[in-house]
Coordinates of C-alpha atoms in Angstrom, one line a residue:
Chain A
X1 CA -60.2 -1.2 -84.2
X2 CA -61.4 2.4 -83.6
X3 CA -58.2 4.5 -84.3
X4 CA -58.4 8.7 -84.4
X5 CA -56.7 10.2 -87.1
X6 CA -55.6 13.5 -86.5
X7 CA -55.3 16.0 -89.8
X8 CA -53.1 18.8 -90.7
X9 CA -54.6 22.0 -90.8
X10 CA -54.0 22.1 -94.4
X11 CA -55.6 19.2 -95.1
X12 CA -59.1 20.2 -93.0
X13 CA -60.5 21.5 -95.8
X14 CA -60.5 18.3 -97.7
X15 CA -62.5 16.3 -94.6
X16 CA -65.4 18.7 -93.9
X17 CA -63.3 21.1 -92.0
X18 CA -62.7 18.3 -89.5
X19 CA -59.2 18.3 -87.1
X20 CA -59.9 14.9 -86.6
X21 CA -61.3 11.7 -88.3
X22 CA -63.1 8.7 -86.7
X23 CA -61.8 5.5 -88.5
X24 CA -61.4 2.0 -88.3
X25 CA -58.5 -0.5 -89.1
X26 CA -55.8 -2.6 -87.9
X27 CA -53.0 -0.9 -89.5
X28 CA -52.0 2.7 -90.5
X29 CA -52.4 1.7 -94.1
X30 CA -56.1 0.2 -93.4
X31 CA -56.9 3.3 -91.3
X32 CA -55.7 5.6 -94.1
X33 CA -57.6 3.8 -96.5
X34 CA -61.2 4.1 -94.2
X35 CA -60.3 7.9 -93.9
X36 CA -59.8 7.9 -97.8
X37 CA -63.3 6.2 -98.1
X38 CA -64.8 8.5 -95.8
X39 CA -63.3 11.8 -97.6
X40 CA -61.6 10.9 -101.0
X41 CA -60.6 14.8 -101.6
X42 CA -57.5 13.4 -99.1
X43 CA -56.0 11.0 -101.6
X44 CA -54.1 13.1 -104.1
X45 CA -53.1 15.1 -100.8
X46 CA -51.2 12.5 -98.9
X47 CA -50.3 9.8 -102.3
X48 CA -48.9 10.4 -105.5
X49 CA -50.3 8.7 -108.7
X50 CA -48.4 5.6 -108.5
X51 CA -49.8 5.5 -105.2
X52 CA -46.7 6.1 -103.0
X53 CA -47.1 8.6 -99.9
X54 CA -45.9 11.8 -100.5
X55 CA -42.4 12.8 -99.8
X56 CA -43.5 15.8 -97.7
X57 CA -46.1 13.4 -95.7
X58 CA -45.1 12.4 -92.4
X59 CA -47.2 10.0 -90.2
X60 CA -47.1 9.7 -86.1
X61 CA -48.6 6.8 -84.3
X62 CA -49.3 7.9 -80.6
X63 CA -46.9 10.4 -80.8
X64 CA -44.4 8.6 -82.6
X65 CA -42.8 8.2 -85.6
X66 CA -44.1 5.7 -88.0
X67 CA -41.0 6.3 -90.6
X68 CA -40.1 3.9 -92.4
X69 CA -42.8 1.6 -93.6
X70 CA -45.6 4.3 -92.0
X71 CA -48.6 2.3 -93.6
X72 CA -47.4 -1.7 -92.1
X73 CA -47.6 -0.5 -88.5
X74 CA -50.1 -2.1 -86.7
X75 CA -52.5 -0.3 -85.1
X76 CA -54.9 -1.3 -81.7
X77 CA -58.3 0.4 -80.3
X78 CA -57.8 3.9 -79.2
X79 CA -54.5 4.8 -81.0
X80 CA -53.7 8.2 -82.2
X81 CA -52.2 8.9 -85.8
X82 CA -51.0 12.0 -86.9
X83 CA -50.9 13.1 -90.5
X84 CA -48.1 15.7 -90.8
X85 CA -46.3 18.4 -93.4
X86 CA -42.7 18.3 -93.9
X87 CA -41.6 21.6 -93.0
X88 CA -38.2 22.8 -94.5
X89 CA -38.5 26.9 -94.6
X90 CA -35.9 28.9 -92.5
Chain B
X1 CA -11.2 33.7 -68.3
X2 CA -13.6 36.0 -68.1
X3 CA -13.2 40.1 -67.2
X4 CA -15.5 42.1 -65.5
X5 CA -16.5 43.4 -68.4
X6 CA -17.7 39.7 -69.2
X7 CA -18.8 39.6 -65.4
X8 CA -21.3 42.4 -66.0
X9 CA -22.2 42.0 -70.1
X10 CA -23.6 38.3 -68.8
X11 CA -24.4 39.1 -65.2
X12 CA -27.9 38.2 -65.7
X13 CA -26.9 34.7 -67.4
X14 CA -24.4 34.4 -64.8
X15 CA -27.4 34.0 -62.3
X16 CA -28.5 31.3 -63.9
X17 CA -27.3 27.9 -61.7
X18 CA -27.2 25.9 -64.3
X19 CA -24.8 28.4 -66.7
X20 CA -23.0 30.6 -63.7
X21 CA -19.0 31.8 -64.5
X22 CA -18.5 27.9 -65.7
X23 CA -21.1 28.0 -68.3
X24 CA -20.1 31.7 -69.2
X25 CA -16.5 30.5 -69.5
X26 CA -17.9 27.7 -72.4
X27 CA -19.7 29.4 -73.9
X28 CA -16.6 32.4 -74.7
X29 CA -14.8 29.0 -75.4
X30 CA -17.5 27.9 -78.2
X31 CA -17.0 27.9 -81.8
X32 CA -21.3 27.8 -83.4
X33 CA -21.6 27.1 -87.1
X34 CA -24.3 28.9 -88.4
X35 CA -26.2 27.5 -91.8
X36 CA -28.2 30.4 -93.2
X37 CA -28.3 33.7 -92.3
X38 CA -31.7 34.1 -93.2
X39 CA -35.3 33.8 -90.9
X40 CA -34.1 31.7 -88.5
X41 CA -29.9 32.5 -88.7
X42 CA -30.4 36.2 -87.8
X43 CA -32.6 35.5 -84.0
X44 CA -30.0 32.4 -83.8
X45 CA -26.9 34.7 -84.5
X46 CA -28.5 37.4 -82.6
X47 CA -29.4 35.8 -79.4
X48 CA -25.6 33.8 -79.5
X49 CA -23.9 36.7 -79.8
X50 CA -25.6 38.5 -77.0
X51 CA -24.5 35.3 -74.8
X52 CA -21.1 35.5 -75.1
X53 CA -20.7 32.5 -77.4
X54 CA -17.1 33.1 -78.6
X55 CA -16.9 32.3 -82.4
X56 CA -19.4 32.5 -84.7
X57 CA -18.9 31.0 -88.2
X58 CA -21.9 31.9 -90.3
X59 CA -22.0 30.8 -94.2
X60 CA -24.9 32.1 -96.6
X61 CA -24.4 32.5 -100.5
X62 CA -27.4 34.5 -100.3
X63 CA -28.4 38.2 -101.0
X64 CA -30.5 40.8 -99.2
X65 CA -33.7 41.3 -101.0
X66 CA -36.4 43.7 -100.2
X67 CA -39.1 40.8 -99.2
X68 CA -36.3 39.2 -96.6
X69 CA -37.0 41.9 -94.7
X70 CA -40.1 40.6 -92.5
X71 CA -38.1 38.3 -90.8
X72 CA -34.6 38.4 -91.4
X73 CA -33.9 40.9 -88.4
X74 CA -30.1 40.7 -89.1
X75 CA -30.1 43.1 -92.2
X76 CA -32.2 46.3 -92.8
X77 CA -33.6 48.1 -95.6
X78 CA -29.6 49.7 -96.3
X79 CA -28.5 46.3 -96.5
X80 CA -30.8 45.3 -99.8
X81 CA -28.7 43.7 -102.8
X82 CA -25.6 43.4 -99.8
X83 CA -24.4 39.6 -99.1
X84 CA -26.3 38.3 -96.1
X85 CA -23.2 37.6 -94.8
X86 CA -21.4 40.6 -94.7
X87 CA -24.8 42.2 -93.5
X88 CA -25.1 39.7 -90.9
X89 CA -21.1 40.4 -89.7
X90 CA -21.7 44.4 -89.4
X91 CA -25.0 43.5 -87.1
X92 CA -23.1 41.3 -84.8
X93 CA -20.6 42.9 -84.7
X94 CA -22.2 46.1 -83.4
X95 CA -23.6 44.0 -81.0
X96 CA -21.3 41.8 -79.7
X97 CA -17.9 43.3 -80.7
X98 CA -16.1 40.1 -78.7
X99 CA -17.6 37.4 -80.7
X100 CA -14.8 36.4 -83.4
X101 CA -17.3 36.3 -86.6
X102 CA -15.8 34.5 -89.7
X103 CA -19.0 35.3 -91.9
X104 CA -18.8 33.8 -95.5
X105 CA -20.5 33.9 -98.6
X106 CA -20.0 30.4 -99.7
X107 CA -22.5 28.1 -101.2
X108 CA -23.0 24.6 -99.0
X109 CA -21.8 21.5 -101.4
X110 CA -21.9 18.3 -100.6
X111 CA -17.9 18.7 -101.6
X112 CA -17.0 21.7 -98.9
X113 CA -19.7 20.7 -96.5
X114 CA -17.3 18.9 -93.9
X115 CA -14.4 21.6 -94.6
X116 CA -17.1 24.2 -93.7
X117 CA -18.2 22.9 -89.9
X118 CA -14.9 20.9 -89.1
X119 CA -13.6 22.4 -86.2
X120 CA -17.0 23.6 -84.9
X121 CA -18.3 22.6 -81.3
X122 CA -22.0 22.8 -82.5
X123 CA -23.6 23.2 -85.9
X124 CA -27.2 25.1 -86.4
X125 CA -29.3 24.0 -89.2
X126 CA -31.3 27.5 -89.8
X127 CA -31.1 26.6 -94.1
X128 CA -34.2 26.9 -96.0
X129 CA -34.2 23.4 -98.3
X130 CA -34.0 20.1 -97.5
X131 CA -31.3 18.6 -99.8
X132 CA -28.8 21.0 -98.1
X133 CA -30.2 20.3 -94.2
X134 CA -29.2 16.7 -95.4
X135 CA -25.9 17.3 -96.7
X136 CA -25.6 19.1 -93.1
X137 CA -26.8 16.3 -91.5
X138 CA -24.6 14.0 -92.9
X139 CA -21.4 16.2 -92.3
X140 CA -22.6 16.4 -88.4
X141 CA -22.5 12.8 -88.3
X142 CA -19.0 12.0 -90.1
X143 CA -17.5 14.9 -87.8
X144 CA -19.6 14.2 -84.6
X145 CA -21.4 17.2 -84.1
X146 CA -24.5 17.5 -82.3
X147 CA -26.6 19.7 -85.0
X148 CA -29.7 22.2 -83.7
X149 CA -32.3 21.4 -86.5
X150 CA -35.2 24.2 -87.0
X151 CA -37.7 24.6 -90.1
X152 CA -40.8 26.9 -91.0
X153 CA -43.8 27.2 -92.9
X154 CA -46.2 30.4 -92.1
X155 CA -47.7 30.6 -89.3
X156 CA -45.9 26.3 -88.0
X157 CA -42.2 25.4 -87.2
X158 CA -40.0 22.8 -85.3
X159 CA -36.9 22.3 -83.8
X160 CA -35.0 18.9 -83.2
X161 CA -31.4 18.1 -81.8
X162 CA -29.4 15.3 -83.5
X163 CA -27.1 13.9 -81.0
X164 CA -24.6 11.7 -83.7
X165 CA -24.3 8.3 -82.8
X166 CA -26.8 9.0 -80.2
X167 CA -30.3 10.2 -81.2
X168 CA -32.3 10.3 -84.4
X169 CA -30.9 12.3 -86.8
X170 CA -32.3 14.0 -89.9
X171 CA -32.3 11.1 -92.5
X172 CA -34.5 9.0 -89.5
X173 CA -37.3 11.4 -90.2
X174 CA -37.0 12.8 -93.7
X175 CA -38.8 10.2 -96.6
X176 CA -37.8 12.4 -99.6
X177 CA -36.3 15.4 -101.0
X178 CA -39.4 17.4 -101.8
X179 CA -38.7 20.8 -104.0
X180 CA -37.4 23.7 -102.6
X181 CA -39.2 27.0 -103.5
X182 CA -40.5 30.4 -102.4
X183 CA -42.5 29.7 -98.9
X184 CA -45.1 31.7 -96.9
X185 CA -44.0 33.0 -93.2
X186 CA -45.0 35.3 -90.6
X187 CA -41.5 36.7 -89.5
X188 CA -42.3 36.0 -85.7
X189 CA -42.5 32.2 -86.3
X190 CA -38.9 31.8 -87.3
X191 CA -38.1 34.6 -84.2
X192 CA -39.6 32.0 -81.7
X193 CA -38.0 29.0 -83.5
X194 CA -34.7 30.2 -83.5
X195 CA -35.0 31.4 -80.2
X196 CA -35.6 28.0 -79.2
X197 CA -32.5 26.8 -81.3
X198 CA -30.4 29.2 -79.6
X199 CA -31.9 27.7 -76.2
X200 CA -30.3 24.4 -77.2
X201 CA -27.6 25.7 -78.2
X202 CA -26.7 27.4 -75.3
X203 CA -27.9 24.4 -72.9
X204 CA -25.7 22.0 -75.6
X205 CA -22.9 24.1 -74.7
X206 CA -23.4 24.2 -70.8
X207 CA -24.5 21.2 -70.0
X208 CA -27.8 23.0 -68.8
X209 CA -31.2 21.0 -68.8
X210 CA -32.0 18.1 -71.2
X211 CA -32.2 18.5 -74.8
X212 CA -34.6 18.3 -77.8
X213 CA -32.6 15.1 -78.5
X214 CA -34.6 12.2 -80.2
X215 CA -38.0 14.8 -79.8
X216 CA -39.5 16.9 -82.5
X217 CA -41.0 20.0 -81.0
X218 CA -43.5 21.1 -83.2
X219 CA -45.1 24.7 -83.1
X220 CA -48.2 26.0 -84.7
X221 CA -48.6 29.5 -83.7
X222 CA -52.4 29.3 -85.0
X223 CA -53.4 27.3 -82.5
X224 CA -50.5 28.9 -80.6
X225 CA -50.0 25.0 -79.4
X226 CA -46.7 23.1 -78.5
X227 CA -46.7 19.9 -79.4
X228 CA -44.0 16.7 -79.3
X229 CA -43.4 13.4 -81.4
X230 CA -40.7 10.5 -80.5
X231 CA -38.1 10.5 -83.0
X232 CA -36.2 6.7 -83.3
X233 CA -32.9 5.8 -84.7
X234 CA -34.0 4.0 -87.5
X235 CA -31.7 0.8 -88.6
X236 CA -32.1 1.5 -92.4
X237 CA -31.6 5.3 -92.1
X238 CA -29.7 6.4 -95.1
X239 CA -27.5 8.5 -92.9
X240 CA -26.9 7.1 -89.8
X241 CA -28.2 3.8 -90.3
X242 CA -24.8 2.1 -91.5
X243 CA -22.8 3.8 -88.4

């Protein structure tokens, strides 16, 4: 499955500059994984050490929400995922 | 009832179909709670009070400091070491001298939270953490209160409406409570996100257009891009999962 994973600007610099990432699974959690393979800078951006996605991640799949359970949602040829920051500044 | 004063203050709004005298008339009728009096409370403050919106209730424990002063268009450079919210009361009031402002210095608990926006028609989440947006969040859902949520980070921000009972709300969308602390921003990001909030407000209040309900609107002024995600109800939400 050919999924697009699209980065936050703060986390470009981790994935050769790159807005976007071509990767391959059949859910978020497999697709996160191949962009992880692909640029392994990303990990300790996104997961804590026990492995756990960061509280201040949030993840869109084709424009929607993937909260809760983010990395279980199946994913099919052509989706969009969105890798987000938390923002909580007013 | 509005005077011709009103008639003429609001002409232009007036104009607008979808507000006209009836919309004018709701919105002098409107009591807005206010969370924060900071970046995004002082173009949300500003912009209601220049509408006519009748009561304003604004709480912010907070102090002017010099480095507030980017952003924070409420208070000036007199107003360092001043609450905000006794800075923010002299502004409006200047303004708007119609608008009824109860303006306090209180700290938001999760004990005075519900005492706090009872009574309000609409509550604005303009805070600057995300424990106390929660606590707010929950009190808009125990009271029914549609709640205007808006956040920022440099040069990024978003707005969301929570529709209680209805749409997503805050605890749908937030995983954790990640640490509050001193954050980077232009002062024109939280200008065009509490513009935005004010929008809603204003349209909440009317019954003008549809609403940011269920939708994140996400801005990145970098990119200067718009952008929108789907927001669900989720069953398991720890705040409006059990309604």
């Amino acid at each position: 499955m050919a999924v697009n994973i699209n980065l936050h600007k703060t986390h470009r610099e981790y994935a050769g500059g790159r807005e976007a990432v071509a990767v391959t699974g059949t859910t978020v959690g497999a697709c996160i994984d191949d962009l992880l393979r692909q640029y392994p800078g990303l990990r300790e951006r996104l997961f804590d050490k026990k492995g756990t996605l960061r509280n201040f991640i949030e993840i869109y799949l084709n424009n929607e929400s993937a909260y809760p359970d983010e990395l279980k949602k199946v994913t099919q040829d052509g989706d969009e995922i969105h890798i987000v920051i938390l923002l909580a500044g007013g | 009832m509005l005077t011709e004063y009103d008639r003429e203050r609001y002409d232009r709004q007036i104009m607008i179909p979808e507000i006209g005298e009836a919309g004018q008339a709701r919105l002098q009728k409107a009591v807005v709670f206010i969370a924060g009096a900071g970046g995004l409370g002082s173009p949300v403050a500003l912009y209601l009070a220049a509408a006519g919106v009748g009561t304003l209730r604004i709480v912010d424990n907070d102090t002017v400091t010099l480095s507030n002063l980017n952003r924070q268009i409420l208070h000036g450079d007199r107003d360092v070491g001043r609450d905000k919210a006794a800075s923010a009361e002299a502004t409006l009031a200047r303004l708007n001298p119609e608008v009824q402002l109860q303006c306090s210095a209180e700290t938001i608990t999760a004990a005075n939270v519900v005492d706090l926006v009872r009574g309000s028609d609409l509550i604005v989440d303009a805070l600057d953490n995300i424990e106390t947006r929660l606590m707010l969040n929950q009190a808009a859902l125990n009271l029914q209160i549609p709640m205007i949520h808006g956040a920022v980070d440099g040069f990024d921000g978003r707005v969301m409406v929570v529709l209680p009972g209805k749409t997503a709300c805050l605890g749908c969308l937030v995983r954790g409570k990640p640490q509050a602390g001193k954050f980077p921003v232009l002062g024109a990001t939280p200008a065009v996100i509490g513009a935005i909030q004010a929008t809603e407000t204003v349209k909440a209040i009317t019954g003008a257009g549809r609403l940011l309900a269920g939708r994140l609107l996400r801005y990145d002024g970098l990119a200067l891009e718009f952008s929108e995600f789907k927001i669900n109800r989720h069953p398991q939400c720890p705040d409006c999962g059990r309604e």
